[in-house]
Coordinates of C-alpha atoms in Angstrom, one line a residue:
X75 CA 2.4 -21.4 -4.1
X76 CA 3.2 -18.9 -1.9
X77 CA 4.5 -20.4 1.1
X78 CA 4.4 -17.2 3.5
X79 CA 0.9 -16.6 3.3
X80 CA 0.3 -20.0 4.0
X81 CA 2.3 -20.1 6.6
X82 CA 1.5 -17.2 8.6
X83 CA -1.9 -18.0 8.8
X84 CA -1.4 -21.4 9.6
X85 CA 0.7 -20.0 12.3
X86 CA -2.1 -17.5 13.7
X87 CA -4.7 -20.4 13.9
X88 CA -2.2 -22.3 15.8
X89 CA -0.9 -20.2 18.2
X90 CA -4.5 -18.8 19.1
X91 CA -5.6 -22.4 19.4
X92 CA -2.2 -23.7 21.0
X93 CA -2.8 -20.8 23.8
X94 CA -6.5 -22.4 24.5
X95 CA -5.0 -25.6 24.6
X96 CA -3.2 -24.5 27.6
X97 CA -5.6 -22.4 29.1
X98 CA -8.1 -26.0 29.5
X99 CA -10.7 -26.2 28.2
X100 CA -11.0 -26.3 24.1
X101 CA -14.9 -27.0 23.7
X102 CA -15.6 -23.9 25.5
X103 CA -15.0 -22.1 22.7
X104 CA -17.0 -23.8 20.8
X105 CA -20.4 -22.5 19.4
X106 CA -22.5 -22.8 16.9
X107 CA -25.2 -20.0 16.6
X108 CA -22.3 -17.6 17.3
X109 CA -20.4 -19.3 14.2
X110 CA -23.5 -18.8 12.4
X111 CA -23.8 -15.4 13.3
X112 CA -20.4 -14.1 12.7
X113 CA -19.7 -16.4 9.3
X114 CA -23.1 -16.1 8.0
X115 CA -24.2 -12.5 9.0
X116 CA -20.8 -11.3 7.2
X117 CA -21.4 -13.6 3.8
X118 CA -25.0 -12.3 3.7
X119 CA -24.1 -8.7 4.3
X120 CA -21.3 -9.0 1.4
X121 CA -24.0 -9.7 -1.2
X122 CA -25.5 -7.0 -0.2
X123 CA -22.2 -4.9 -0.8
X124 CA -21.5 -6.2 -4.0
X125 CA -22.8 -8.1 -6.9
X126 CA -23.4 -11.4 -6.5
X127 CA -21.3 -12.5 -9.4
X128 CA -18.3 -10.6 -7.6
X129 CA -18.6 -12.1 -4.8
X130 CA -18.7 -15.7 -5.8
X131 CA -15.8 -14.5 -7.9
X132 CA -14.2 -13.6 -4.8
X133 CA -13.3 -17.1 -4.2
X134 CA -10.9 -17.5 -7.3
X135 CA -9.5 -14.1 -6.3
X136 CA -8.2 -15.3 -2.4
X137 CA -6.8 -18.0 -4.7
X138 CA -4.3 -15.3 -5.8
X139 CA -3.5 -14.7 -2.2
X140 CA -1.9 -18.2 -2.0
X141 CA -1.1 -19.6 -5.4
X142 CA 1.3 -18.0 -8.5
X143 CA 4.4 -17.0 -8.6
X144 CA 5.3 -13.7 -8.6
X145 CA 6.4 -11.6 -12.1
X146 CA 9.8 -11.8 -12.8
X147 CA 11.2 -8.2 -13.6
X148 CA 14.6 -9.1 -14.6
X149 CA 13.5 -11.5 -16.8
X150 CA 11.2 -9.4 -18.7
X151 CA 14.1 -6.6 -18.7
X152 CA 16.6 -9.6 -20.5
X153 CA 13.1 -10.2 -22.9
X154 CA 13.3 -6.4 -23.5
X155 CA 16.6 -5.7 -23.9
X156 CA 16.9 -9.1 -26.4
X157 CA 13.6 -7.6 -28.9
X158 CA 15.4 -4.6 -28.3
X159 CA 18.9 -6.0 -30.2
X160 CA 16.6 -7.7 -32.4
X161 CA 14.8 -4.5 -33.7
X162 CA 18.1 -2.6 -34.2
X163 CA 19.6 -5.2 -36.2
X164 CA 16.7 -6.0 -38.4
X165 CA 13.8 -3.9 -38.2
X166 CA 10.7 -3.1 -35.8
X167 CA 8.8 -5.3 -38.5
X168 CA 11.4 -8.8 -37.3
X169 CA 9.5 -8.4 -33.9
X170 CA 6.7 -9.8 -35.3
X171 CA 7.7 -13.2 -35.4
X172 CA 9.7 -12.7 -31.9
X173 CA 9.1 -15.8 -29.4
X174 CA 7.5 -13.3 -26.6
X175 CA 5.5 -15.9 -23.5
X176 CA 4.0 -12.2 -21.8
X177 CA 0.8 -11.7 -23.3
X178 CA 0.6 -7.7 -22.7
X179 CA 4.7 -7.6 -23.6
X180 CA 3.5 -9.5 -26.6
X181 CA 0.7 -7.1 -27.3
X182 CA 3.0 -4.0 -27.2
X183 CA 5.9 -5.5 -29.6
X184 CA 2.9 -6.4 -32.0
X185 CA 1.7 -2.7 -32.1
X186 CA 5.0 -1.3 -32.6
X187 CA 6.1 -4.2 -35.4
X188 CA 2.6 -2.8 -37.0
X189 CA 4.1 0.8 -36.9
X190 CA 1.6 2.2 -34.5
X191 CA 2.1 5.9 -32.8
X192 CA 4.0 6.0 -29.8
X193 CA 0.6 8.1 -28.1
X194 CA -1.6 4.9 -29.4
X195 CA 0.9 2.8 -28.2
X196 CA 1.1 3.8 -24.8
X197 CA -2.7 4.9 -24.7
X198 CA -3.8 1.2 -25.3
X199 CA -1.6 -0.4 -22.8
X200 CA -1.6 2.2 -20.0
X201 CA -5.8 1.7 -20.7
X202 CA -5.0 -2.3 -20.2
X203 CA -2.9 -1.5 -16.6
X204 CA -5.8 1.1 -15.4
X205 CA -8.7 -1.8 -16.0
X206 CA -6.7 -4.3 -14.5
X207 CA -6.0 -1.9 -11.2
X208 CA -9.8 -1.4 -11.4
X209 CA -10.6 -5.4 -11.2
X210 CA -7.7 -5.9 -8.7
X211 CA -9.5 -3.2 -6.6
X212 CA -12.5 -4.5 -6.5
X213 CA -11.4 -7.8 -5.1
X214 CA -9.5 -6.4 -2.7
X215 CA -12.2 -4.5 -1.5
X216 CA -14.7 -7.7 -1.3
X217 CA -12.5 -8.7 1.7
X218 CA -11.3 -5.9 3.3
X219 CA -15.1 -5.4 4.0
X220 CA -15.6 -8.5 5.1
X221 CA -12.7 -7.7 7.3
X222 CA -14.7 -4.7 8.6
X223 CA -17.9 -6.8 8.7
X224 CA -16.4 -9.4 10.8
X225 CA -16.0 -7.7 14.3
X226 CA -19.3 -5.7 14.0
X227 CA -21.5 -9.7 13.8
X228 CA -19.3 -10.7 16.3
X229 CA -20.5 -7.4 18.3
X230 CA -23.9 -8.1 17.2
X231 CA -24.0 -11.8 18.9
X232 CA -22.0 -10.7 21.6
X233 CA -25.5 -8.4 22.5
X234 CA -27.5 -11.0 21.4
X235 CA -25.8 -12.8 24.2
X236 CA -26.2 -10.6 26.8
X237 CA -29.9 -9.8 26.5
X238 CA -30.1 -13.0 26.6
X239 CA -27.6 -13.4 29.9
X240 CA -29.8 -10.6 31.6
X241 CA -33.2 -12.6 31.3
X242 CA -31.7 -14.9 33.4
X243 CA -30.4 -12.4 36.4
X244 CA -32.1 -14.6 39.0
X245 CA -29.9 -17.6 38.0
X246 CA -26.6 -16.6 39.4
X247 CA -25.0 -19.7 38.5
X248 CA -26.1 -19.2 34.9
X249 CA -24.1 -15.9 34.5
X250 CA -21.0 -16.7 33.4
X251 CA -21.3 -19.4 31.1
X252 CA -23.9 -17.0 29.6
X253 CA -21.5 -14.2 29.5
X254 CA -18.4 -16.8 27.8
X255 CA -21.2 -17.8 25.3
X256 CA -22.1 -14.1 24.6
X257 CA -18.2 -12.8 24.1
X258 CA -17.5 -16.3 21.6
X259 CA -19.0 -14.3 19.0
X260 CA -16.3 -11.0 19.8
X261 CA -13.6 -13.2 19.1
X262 CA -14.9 -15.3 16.4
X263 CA -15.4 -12.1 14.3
X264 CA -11.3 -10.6 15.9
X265 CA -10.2 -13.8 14.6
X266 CA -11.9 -13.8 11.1
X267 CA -10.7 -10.1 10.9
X268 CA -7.5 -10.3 11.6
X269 CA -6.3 -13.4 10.6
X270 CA -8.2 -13.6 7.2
X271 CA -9.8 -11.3 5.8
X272 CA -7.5 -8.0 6.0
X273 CA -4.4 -10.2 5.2
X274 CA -5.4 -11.5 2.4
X275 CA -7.1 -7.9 1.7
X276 CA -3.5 -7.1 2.2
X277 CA -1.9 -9.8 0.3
X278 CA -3.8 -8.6 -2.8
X279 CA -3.0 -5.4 -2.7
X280 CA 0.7 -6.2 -2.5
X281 CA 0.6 -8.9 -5.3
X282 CA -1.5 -6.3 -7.8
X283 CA 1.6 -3.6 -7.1
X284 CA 3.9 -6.3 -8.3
X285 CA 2.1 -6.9 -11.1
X286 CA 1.8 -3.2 -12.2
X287 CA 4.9 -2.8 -11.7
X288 CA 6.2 -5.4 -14.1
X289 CA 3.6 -3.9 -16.8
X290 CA 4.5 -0.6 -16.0
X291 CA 8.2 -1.8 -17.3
X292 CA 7.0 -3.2 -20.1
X293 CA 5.2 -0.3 -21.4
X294 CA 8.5 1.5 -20.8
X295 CA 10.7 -0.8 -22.6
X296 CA 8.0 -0.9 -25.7
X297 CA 8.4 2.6 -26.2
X298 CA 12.2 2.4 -26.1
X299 CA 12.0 0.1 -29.1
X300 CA 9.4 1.8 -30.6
X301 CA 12.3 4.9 -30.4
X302 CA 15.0 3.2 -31.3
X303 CA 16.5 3.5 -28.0
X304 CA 20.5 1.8 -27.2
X305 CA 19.7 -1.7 -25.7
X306 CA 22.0 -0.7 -23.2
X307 CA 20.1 2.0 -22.6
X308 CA 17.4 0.7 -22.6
X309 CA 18.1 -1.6 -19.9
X310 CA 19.5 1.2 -17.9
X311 CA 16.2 2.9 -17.8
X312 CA 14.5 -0.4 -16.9
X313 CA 16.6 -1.5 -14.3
X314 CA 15.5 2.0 -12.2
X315 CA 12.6 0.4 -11.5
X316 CA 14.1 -2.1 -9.4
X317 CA 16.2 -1.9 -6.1
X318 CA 19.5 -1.6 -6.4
X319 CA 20.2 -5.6 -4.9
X320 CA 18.2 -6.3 -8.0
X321 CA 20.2 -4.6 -11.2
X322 CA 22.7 -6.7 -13.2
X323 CA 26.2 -6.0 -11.8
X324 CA 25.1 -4.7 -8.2
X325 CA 26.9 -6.3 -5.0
X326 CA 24.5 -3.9 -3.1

């Protein structure tokens, strides 16, 4: 689970509704056919965007935002390094009976225990890491438009709202709970925006870099094996993909 996420946006919610709280008066912001318009106006415009397949989709993807841990680089550099030891003491073929839990790691030693080209190798895995960037992208996109759609409904009800405030000019006392009514759906859609949508648009994003990253070491430490690479090397190459707080020895 990832706690920050969680956090921060239980955080926004209650400091925007803490700060009402204190203003007064809570059930005056409050209403319906603006929480229709924002919520529903920005699911209906998404199928439009997108498939709807994708979009129901889109629900196991925000999952991401808040649940799994992140990869663990070292670790897989310690995996490496140990198929690494084990291929220079044996053979390339001894990897195919290697205990490897990564299922693209184990993919990669399975190709080079089979004696495939490096240019294969690295063809079919870098292929694996662009189609997964692809799919990540797309889900990241589903909400960062919703995060664009958001504000323009809650502009959309907020004129709704005042065409309707302006029929009733001859009813000064009517005004300004008009007015409050028509700006509801403003921040409703600010809210949604801000608090939602683009940080968990966000949140994606970031999560998909990690996970490149990790398969982007893989692929590296594959073809060191495949070469016959020092383990020691090997890990030095691996490790300068991570910050220096993060390679084995560093007190930085």
């Amino acid at each position: 689970m990832d706690i920050g996420t969680i956090l921060g946006i239980v955080l926004a919610f209650g400091l925007i509704v803490g700060s009402i709280f204190m203003g007064g008066n809570f059930g005056a912001f409050i209403d319906i056919p603006s929480i229709l318009i924002v919520v529903g106006g920005t699911i209906s415009v998404t199928f439009v965007m997108f498939p709807m397949g994708m979009v129901f989709g889109a629900i196991k993807v925000m999952l991401k935002a808040f649940f799994g841990s992140p990869p663990d680089p070292k670790a897989l550099i310690k995996n490496i390094v140990d198929l690494a030891n084990l291929a220079r003491k044996e053979s390339v073929v001894a990897l195919e009976k290697a205990s490897v839990d990564d299922p693209f790691l184990k993919k990669g030693v399975l190709l080079v225990a089979d004696g495939t080209e490096e240019g294969l190798v690295r063809s079919v895995l870098e292929t694996e890491i662009a189609f997964m960037k692809q799919r990540h992208a797309t889900g990241q996109a589903i909400f960062k438009s919703m995060g664009d759609m958001a504000p323009a409904f809650g502009m959309i009800g907020t004129l709704i709202g005042l065409v309707q405030m302006l029929q009733t000019l001859d009813d000064p006392s009517s005004i300004g709970p008009a007015m409050a009514v028509a700006l509801l759906t403003t921040f409703y859609g600010a809210v949604l925006a801000n608090v939602v949508f683009i940080p968990i648009s966000k949140k994606l994003e970031q999560k998909s870099a990690e996970e490149v990253l990790f398969m982007e070491i893989a692929v590296e430490g594959i073809i060191s094996i495949l070469n016959g690479e020092n383990p020691r090397i090997t890990q030095d190459k691996l490790e300068a993909f991570l910050a220096p707080a993060l390679r084995e020895g560093s007190s930085s």
